[in-house]
PDB file of C-alpha atoms in Angstrom:
ATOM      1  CA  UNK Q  30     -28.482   2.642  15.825  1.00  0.00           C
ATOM      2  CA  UNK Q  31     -26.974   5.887  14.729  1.00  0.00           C
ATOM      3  CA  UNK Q  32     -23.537   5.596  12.468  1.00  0.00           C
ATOM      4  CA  UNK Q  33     -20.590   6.589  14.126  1.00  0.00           C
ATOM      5  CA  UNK Q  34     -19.343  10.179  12.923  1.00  0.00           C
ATOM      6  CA  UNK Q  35     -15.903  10.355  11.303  1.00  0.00           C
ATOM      7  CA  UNK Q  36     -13.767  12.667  12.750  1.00  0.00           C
ATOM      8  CA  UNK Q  37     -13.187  15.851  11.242  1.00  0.00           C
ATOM      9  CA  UNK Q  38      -9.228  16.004  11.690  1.00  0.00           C
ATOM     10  CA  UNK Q  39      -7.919  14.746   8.640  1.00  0.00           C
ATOM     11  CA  UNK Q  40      -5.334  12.622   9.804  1.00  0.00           C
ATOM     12  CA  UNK Q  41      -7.777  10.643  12.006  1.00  0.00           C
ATOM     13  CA  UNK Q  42     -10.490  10.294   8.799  1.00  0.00           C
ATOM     14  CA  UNK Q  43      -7.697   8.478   7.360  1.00  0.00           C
ATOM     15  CA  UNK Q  44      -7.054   5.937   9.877  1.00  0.00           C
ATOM     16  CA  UNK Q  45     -10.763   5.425  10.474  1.00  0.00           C
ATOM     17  CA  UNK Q  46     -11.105   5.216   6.674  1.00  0.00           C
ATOM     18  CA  UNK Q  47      -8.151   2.537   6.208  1.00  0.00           C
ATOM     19  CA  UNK Q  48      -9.705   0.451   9.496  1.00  0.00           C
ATOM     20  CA  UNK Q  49     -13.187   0.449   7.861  1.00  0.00           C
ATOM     21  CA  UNK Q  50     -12.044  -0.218   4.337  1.00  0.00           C
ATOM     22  CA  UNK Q  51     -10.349  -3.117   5.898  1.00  0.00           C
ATOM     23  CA  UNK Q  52     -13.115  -4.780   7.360  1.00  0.00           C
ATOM     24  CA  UNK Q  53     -15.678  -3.917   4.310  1.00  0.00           C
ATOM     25  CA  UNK Q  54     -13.220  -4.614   1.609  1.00  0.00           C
ATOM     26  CA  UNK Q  55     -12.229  -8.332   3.901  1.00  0.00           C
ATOM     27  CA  UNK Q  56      -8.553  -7.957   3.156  1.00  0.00           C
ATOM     28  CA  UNK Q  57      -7.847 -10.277   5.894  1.00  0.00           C
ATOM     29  CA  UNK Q  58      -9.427 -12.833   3.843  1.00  0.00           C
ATOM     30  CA  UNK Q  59      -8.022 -11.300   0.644  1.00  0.00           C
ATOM     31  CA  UNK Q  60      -4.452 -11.131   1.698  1.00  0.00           C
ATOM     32  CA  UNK Q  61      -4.773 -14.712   2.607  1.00  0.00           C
ATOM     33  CA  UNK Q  62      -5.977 -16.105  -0.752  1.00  0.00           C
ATOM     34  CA  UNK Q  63      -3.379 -13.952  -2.261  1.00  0.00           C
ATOM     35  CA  UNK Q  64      -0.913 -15.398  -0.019  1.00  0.00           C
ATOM     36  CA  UNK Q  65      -2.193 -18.911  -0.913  1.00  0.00           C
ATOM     37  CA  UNK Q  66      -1.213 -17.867  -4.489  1.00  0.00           C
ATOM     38  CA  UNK Q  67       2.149 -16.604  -3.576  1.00  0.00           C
ATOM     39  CA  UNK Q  68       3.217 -19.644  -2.225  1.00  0.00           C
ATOM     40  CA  UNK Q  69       2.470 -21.732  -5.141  1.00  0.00           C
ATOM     41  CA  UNK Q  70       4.337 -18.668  -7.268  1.00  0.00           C
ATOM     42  CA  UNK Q  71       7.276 -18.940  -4.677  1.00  0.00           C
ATOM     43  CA  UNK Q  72       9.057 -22.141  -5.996  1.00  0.00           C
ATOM     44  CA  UNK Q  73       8.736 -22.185  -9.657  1.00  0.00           C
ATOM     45  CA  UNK Q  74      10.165 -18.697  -9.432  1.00  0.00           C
ATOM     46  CA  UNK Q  75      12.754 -20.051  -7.666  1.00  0.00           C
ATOM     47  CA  UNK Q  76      13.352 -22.751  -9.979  1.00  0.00           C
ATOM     48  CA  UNK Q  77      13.655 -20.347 -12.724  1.00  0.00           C
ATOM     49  CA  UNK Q  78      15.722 -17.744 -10.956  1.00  0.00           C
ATOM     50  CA  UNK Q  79      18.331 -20.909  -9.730  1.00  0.00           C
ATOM     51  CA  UNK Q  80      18.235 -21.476 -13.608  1.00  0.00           C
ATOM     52  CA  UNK Q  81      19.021 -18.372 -14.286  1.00  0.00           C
ATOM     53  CA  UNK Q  82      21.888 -18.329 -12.018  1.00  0.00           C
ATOM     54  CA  UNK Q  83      23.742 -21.392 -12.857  1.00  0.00           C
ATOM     55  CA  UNK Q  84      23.416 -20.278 -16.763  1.00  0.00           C
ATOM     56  CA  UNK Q  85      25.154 -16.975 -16.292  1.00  0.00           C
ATOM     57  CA  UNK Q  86      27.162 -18.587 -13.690  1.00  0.00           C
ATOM     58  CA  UNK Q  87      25.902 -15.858 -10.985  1.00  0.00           C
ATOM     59  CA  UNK Q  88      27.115 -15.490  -7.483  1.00  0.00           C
ATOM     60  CA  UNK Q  89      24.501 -17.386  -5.497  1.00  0.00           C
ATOM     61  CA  UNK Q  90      26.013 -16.167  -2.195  1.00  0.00           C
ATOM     62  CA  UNK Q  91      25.856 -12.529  -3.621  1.00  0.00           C
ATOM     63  CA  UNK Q  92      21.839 -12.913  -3.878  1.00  0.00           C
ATOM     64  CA  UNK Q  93      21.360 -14.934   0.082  1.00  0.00           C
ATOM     65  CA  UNK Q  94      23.715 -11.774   1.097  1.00  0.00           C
ATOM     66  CA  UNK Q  95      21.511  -9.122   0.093  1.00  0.00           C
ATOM     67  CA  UNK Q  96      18.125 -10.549   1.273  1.00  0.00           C
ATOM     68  CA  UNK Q  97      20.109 -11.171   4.531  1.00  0.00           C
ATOM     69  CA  UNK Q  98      18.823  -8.066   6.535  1.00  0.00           C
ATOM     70  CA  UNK Q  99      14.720  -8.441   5.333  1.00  0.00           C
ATOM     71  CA  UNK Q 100      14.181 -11.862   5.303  1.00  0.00           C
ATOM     72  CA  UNK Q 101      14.618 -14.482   8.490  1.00  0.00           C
ATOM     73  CA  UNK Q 102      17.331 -17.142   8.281  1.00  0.00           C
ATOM     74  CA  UNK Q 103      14.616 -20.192   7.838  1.00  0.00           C
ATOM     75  CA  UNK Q 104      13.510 -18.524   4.765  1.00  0.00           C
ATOM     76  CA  UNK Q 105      16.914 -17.863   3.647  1.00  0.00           C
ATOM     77  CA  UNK Q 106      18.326 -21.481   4.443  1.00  0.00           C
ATOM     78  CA  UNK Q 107      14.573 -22.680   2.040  1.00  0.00           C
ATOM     79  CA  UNK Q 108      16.373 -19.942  -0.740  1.00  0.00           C
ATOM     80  CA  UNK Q 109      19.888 -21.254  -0.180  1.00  0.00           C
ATOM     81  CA  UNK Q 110      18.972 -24.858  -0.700  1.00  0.00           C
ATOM     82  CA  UNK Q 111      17.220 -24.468  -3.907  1.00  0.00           C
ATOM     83  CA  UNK Q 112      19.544 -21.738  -5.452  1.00  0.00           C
ATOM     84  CA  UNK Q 113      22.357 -23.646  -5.039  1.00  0.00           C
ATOM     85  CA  UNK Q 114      21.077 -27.165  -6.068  1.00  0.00           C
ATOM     86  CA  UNK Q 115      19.337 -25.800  -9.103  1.00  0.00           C
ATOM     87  CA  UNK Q 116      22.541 -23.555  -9.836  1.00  0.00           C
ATOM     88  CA  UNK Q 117      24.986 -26.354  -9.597  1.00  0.00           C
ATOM     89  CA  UNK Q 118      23.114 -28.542 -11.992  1.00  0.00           C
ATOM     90  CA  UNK Q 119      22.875 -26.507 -15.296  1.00  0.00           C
ATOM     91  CA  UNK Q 120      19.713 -27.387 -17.120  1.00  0.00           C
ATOM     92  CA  UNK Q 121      18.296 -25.256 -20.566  1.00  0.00           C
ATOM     93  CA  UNK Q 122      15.179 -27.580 -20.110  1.00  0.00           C
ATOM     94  CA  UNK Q 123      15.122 -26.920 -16.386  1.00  0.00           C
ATOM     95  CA  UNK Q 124      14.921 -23.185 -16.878  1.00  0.00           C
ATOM     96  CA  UNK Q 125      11.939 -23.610 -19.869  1.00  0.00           C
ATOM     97  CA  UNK Q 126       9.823 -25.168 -17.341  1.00  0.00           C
ATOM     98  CA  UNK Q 127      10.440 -23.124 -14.417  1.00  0.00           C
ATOM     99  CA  UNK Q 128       9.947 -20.084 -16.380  1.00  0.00           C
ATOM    100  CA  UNK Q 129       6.523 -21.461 -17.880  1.00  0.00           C
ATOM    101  CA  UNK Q 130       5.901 -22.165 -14.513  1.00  0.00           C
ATOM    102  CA  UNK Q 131       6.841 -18.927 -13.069  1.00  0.00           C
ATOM    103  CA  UNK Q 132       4.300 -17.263 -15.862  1.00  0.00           C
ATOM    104  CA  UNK Q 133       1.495 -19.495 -14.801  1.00  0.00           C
ATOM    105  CA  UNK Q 134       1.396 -19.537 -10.873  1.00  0.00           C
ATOM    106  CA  UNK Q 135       2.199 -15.208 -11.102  1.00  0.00           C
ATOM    107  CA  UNK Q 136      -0.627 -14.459 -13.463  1.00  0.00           C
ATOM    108  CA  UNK Q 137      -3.162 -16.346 -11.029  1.00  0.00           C
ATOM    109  CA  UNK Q 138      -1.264 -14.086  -8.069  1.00  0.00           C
ATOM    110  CA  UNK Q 139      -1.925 -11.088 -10.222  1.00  0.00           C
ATOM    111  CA  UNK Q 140      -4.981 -11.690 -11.185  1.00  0.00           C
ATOM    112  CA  UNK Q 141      -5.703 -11.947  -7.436  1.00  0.00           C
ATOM    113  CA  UNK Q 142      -3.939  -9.054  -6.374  1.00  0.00           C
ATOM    114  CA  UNK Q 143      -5.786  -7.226  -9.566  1.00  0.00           C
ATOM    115  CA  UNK Q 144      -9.464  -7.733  -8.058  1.00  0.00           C
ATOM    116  CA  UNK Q 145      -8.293  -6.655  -4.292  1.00  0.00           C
ATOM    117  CA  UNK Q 146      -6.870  -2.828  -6.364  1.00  0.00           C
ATOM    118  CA  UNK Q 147      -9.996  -2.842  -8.230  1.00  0.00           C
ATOM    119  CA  UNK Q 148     -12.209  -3.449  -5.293  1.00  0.00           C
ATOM    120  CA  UNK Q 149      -9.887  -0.628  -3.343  1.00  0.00           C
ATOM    121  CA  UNK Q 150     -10.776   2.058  -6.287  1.00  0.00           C
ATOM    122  CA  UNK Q 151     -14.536   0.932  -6.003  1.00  0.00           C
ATOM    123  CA  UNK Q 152     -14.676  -0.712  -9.677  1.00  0.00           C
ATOM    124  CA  UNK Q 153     -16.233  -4.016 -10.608  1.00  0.00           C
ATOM    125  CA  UNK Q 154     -14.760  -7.015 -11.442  1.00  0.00           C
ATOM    126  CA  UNK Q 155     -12.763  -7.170 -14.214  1.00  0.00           C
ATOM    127  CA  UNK Q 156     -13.294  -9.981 -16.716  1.00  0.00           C
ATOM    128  CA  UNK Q 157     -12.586 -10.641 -20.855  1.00  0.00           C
ATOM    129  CA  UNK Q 158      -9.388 -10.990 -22.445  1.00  0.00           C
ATOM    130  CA  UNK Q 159      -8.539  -7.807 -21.415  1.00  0.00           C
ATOM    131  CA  UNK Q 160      -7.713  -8.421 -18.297  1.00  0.00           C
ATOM    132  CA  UNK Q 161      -6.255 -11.545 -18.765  1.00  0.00           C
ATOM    133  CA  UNK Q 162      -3.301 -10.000 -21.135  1.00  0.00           C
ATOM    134  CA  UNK Q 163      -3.362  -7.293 -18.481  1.00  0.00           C
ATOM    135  CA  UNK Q 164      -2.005 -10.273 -15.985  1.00  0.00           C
ATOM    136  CA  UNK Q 165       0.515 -11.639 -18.785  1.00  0.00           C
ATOM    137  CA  UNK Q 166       2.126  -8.551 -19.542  1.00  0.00           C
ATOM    138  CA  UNK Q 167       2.348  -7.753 -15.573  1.00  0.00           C
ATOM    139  CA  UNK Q 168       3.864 -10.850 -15.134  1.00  0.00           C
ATOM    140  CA  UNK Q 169       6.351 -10.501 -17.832  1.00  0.00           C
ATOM    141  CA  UNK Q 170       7.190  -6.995 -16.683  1.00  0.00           C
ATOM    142  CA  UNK Q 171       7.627  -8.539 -13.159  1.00  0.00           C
ATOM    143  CA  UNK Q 172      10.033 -10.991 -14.380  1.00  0.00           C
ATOM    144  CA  UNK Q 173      12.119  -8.965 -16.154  1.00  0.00           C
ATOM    145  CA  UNK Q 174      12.425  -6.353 -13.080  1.00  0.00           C
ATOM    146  CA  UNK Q 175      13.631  -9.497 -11.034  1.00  0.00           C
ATOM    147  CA  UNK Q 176      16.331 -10.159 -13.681  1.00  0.00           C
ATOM    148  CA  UNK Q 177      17.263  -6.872 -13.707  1.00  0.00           C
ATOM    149  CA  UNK Q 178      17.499  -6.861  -9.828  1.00  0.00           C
ATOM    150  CA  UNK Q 179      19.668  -9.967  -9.373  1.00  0.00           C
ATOM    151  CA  UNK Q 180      21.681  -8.689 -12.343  1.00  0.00           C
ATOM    152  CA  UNK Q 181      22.508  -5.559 -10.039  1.00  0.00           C
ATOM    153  CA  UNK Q 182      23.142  -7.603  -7.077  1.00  0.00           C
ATOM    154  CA  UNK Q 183      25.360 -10.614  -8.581  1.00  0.00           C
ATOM    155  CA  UNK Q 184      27.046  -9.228 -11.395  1.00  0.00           C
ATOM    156  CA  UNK Q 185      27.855  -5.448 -10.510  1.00  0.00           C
ATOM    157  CA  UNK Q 186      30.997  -6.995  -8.697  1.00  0.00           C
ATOM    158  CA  UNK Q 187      32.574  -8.773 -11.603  1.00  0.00           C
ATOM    159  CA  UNK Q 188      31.702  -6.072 -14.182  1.00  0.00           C
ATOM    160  CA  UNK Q 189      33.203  -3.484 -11.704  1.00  0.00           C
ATOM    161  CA  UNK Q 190      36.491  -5.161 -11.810  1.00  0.00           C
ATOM    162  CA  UNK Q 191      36.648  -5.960 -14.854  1.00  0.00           C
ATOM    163  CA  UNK Q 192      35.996  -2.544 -16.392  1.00  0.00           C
ATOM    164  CA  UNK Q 193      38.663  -1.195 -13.794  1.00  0.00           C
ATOM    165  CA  UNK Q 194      41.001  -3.536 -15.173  1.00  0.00           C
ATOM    166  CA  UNK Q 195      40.533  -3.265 -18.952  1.00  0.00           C
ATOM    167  CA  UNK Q 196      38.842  -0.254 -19.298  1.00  0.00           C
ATOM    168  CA  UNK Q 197      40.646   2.229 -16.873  1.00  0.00           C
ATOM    169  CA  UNK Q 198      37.297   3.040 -15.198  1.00  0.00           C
ATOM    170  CA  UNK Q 199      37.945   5.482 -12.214  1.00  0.00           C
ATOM    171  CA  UNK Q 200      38.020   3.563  -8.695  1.00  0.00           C
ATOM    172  CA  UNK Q 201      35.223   6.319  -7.688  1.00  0.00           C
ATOM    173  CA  UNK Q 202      33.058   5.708 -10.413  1.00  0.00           C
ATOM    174  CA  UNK Q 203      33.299   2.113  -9.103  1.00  0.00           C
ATOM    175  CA  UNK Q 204      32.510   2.692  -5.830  1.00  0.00           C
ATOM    176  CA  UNK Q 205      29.503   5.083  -6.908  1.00  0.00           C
ATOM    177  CA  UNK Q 206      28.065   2.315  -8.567  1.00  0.00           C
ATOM    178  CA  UNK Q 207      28.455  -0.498  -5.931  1.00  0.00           C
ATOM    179  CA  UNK Q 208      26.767   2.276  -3.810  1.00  0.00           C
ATOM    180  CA  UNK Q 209      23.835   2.936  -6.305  1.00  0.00           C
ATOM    181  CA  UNK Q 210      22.761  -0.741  -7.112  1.00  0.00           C
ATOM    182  CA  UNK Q 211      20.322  -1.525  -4.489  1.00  0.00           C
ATOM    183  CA  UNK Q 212      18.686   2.062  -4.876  1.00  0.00           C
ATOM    184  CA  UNK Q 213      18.424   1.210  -8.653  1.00  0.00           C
ATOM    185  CA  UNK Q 214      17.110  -2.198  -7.290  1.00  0.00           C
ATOM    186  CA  UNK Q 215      14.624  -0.281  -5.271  1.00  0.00           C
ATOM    187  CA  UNK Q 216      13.298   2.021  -8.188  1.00  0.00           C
ATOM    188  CA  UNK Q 217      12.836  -1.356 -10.237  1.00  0.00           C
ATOM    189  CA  UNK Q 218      10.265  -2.914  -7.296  1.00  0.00           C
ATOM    190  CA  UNK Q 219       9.045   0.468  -7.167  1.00  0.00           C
ATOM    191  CA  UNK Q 220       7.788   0.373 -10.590  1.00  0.00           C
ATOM    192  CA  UNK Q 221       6.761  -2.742 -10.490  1.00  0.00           C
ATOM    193  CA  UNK Q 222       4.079  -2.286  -7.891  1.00  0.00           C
ATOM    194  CA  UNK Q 223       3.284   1.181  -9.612  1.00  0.00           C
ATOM    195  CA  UNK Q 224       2.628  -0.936 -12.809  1.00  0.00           C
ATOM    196  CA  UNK Q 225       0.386  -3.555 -11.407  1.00  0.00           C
ATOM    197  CA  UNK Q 226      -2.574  -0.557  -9.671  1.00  0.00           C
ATOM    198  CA  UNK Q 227      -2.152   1.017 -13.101  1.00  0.00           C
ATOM    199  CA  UNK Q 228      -2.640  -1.710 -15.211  1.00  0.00           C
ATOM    200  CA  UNK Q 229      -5.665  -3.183 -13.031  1.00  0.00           C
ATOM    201  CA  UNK Q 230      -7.867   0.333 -13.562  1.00  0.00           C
ATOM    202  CA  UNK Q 231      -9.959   0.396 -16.170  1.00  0.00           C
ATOM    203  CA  UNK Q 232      -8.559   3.725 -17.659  1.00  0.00           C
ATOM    204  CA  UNK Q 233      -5.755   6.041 -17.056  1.00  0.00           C
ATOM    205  CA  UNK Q 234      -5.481   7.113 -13.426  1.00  0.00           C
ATOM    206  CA  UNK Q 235      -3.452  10.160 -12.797  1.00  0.00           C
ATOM    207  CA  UNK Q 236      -0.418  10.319 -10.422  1.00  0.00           C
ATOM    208  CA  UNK Q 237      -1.191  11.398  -7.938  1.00  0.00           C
ATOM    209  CA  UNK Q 238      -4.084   8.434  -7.324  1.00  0.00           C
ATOM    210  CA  UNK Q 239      -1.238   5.884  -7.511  1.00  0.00           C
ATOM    211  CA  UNK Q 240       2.216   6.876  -6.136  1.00  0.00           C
ATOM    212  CA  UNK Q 241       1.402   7.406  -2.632  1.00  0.00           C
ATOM    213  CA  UNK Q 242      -0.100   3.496  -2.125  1.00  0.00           C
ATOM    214  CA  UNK Q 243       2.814   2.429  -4.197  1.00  0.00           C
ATOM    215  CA  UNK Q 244       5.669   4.204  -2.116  1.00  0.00           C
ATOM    216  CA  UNK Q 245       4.059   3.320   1.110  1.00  0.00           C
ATOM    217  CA  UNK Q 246       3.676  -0.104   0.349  1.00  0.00           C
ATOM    218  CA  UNK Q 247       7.535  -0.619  -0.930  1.00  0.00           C
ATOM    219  CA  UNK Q 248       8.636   1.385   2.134  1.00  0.00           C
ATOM    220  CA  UNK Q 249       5.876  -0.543   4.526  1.00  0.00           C
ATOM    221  CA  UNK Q 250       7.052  -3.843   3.283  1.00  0.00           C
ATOM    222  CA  UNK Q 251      10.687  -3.489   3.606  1.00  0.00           C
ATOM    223  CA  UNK Q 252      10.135  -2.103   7.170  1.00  0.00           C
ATOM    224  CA  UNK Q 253       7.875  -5.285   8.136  1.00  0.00           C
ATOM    225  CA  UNK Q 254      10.155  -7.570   5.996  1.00  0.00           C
ATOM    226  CA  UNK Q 255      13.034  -6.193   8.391  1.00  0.00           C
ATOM    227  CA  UNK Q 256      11.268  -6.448  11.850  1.00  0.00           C
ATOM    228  CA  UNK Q 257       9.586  -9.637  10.868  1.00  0.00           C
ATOM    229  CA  UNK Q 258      13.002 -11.197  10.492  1.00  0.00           C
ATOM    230  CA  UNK Q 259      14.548  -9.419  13.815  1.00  0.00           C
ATOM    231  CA  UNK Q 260      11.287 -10.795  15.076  1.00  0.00           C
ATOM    232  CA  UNK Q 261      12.306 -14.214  13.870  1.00  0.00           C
ATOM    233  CA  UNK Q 262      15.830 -14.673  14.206  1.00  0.00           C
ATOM    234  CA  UNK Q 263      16.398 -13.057  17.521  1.00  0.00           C
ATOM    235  CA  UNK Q 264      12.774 -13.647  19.403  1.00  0.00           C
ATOM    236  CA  UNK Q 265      11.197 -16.487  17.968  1.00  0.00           C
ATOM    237  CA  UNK Q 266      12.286 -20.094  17.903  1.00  0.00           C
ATOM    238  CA  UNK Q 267       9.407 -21.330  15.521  1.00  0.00           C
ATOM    239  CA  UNK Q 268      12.069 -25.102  14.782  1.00  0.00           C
ATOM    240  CA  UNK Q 269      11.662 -25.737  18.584  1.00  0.00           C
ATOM    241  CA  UNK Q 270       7.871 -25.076  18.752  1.00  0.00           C
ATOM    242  CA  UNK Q 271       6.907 -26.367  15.292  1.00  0.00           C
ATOM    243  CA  UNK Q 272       9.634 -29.072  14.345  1.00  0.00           C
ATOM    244  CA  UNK Q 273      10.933 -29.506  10.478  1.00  0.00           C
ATOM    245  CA  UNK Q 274       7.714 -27.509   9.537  1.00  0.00           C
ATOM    246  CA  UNK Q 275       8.659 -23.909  11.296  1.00  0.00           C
ATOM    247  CA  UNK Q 276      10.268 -22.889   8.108  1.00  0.00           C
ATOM    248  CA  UNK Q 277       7.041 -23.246   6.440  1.00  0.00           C
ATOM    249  CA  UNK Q 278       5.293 -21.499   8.727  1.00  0.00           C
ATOM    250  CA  UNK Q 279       7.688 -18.449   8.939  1.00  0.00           C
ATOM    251  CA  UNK Q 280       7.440 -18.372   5.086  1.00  0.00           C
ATOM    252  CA  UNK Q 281       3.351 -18.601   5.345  1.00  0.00           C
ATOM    253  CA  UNK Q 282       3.233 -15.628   7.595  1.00  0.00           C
ATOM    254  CA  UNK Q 283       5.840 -13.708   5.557  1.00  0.00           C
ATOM    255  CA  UNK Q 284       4.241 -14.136   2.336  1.00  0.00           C
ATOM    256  CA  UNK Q 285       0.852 -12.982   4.804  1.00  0.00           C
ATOM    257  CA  UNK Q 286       2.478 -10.207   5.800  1.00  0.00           C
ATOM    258  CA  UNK Q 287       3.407  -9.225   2.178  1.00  0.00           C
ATOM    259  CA  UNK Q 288       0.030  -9.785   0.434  1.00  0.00           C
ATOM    260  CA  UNK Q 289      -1.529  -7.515   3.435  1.00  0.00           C
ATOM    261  CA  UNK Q 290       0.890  -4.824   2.546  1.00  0.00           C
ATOM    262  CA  UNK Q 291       0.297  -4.970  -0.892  1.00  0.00           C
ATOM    263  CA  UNK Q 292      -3.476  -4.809  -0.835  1.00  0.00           C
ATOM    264  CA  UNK Q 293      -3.293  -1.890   2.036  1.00  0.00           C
ATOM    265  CA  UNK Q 294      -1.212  -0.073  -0.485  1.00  0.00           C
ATOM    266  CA  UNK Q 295      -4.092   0.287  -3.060  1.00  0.00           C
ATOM    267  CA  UNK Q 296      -6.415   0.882  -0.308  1.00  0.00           C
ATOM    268  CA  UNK Q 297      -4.214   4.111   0.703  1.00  0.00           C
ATOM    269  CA  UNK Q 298      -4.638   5.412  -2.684  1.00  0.00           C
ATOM    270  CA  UNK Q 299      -8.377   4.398  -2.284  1.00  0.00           C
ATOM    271  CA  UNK Q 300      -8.558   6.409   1.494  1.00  0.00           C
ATOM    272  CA  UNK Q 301      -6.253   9.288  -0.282  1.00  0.00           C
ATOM    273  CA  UNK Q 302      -9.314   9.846  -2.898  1.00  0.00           C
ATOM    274  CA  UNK Q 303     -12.472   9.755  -1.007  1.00  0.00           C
ATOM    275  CA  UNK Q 304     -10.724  12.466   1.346  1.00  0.00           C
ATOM    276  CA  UNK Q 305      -9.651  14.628  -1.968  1.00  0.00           C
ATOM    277  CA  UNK Q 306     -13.486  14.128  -2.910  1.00  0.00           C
ATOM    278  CA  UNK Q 307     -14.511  15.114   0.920  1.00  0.00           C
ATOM    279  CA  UNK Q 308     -12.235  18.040   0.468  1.00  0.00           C
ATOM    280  CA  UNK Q 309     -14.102  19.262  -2.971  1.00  0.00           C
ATOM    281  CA  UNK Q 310     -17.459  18.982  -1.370  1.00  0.00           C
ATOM    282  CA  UNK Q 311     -17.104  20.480   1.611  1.00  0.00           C
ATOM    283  CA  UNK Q 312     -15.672  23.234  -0.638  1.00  0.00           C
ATOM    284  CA  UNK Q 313     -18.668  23.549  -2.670  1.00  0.00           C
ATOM    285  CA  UNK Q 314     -20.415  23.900   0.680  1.00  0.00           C
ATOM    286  CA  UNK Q 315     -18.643  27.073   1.987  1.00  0.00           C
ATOM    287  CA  UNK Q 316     -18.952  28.904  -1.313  1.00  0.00           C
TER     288      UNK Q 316
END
């Protein structure tokens, strides 16, 4: 049987790339296990972050409020319950094991996530202690970024006021900055997912093989994130069909939805090369 022709229009080789890296690559079956890991990432993390929130005495409602618009209200209620339970009950040992924890259950996720980029750039598996202190200083990365997100988000308020009040900071400064968080808060994830394909390659990559995957994934997730939960709150009554365990079900086919977009992300950059490469050749075939 003879192999169906790509098209010649760019634009279309890319789709038809993407759709057949998809099936070859089985990122259905990847974004699955890598959702599988996610889940068991999900509550430590939470456990570490509610920690973290009752120490520094951190608006919990500040946090629920800002994940209102991308995440659906079952998810949010799961968030709301832990948060404010683990928050209200201060606990230095508490925090020790949920970060351990939330080092653990993320390095298995990025190891995971680290073998579906390699397999998108066409490189073997990755094995030694290299890669393994590739994973723990992704995670740690990761875990500071979140700090420094929920910092933006919780305590920006406060520190606003207070420098108003004691340090005559302009009102329009202020404002400016209450404006500017959640952009900051978006550059943060942003280089968060840029440092995860970087570190999984084997050398240095240059920019242009890693940005584009990296901004469309951010921007395709928050977009999906959003209409998922529009989806969900609006459409969907998943606590009439499924009982007490909709929630978990919305939160499996979130944290789905997220691996997917994650994995398609390196596979962009992956698509974005082999046409560059097409490009070259058929170059070297006009000269």
């Amino acid at each position: 049987m003879r192999e169906f022709s790509p098209p010649k229009n760019r634009f279309l080789r890319g789709i038809y790339l993407m759709v057949r890296r998809y099936l070859r690559h089985n990122v259905g079956i990847q974004s699955a296990a890598l959702a599988f890991y996610l889940l068991f990432t999900l509550f430590p993390m939470l456990i570490f972050i509610s920690a973290l929130l009752g120490l520094l005495n951190l608006d919990v409602a500040a946090v629920l409020r800002a994940l209102d618009n991308i995440l659906p209200r079952e998810i949010l209620g799961l968030l709301e319950v832990y948060l404010t339970h683990v928050s209200t009950n201060q606990s230095p040992q508490l925090l020790l094991f949920g970060l351990f924890f939330s080092i653990y259950f993320p390095m298995r996720a990025t190891n995971a996530l680290m073998r579906s980029v390699r397999t998108a750039y066409h490189l073997g598996p990755s094995r030694g202690v290299i890669s393994r202190l590739k994973a723990l200083l992704y995670t740690v990365l990761l875990i500071a970024a979140i700090v420094l997100t929920l910092t933006l988000m919780t305590v920006g308020d406060r520190l606003l006021l207070y420098a108003v009040d004691q340090f005559h900071l302009p009102a329009f400064a202020a404002e400016m900055w209450a404006r500017l968080r959640f952009p900051v808060a978006a550059v943060a994830g942003y280089f968060a997912l840029f440092f995860l394909y970087a570190l999984a390659q084997d050398g240095r990559q240059p920019w242009r093989n890693i940005w584009p995957g990296t901004l469309a994934a951010l921007g395709a997730w928050l977009l999906i994130s959003w209409g998922y939960a529009v989806y969900v709150n609006d459409f969907a009554n998943y606590s009439v069909l499924y009982g007490s365990i909709g929630t978990v079900i919305v939160l499996l086919i979130w944290l789905n939805l997220t691996a997917l977009v994650l994995i398609m992300g390196a596979e962009l950059n992956g698509t974005l090369i082999s046409l560059r490469k097409d490009s070259g050749e058929m170059a070297l075939e006009d000269i």
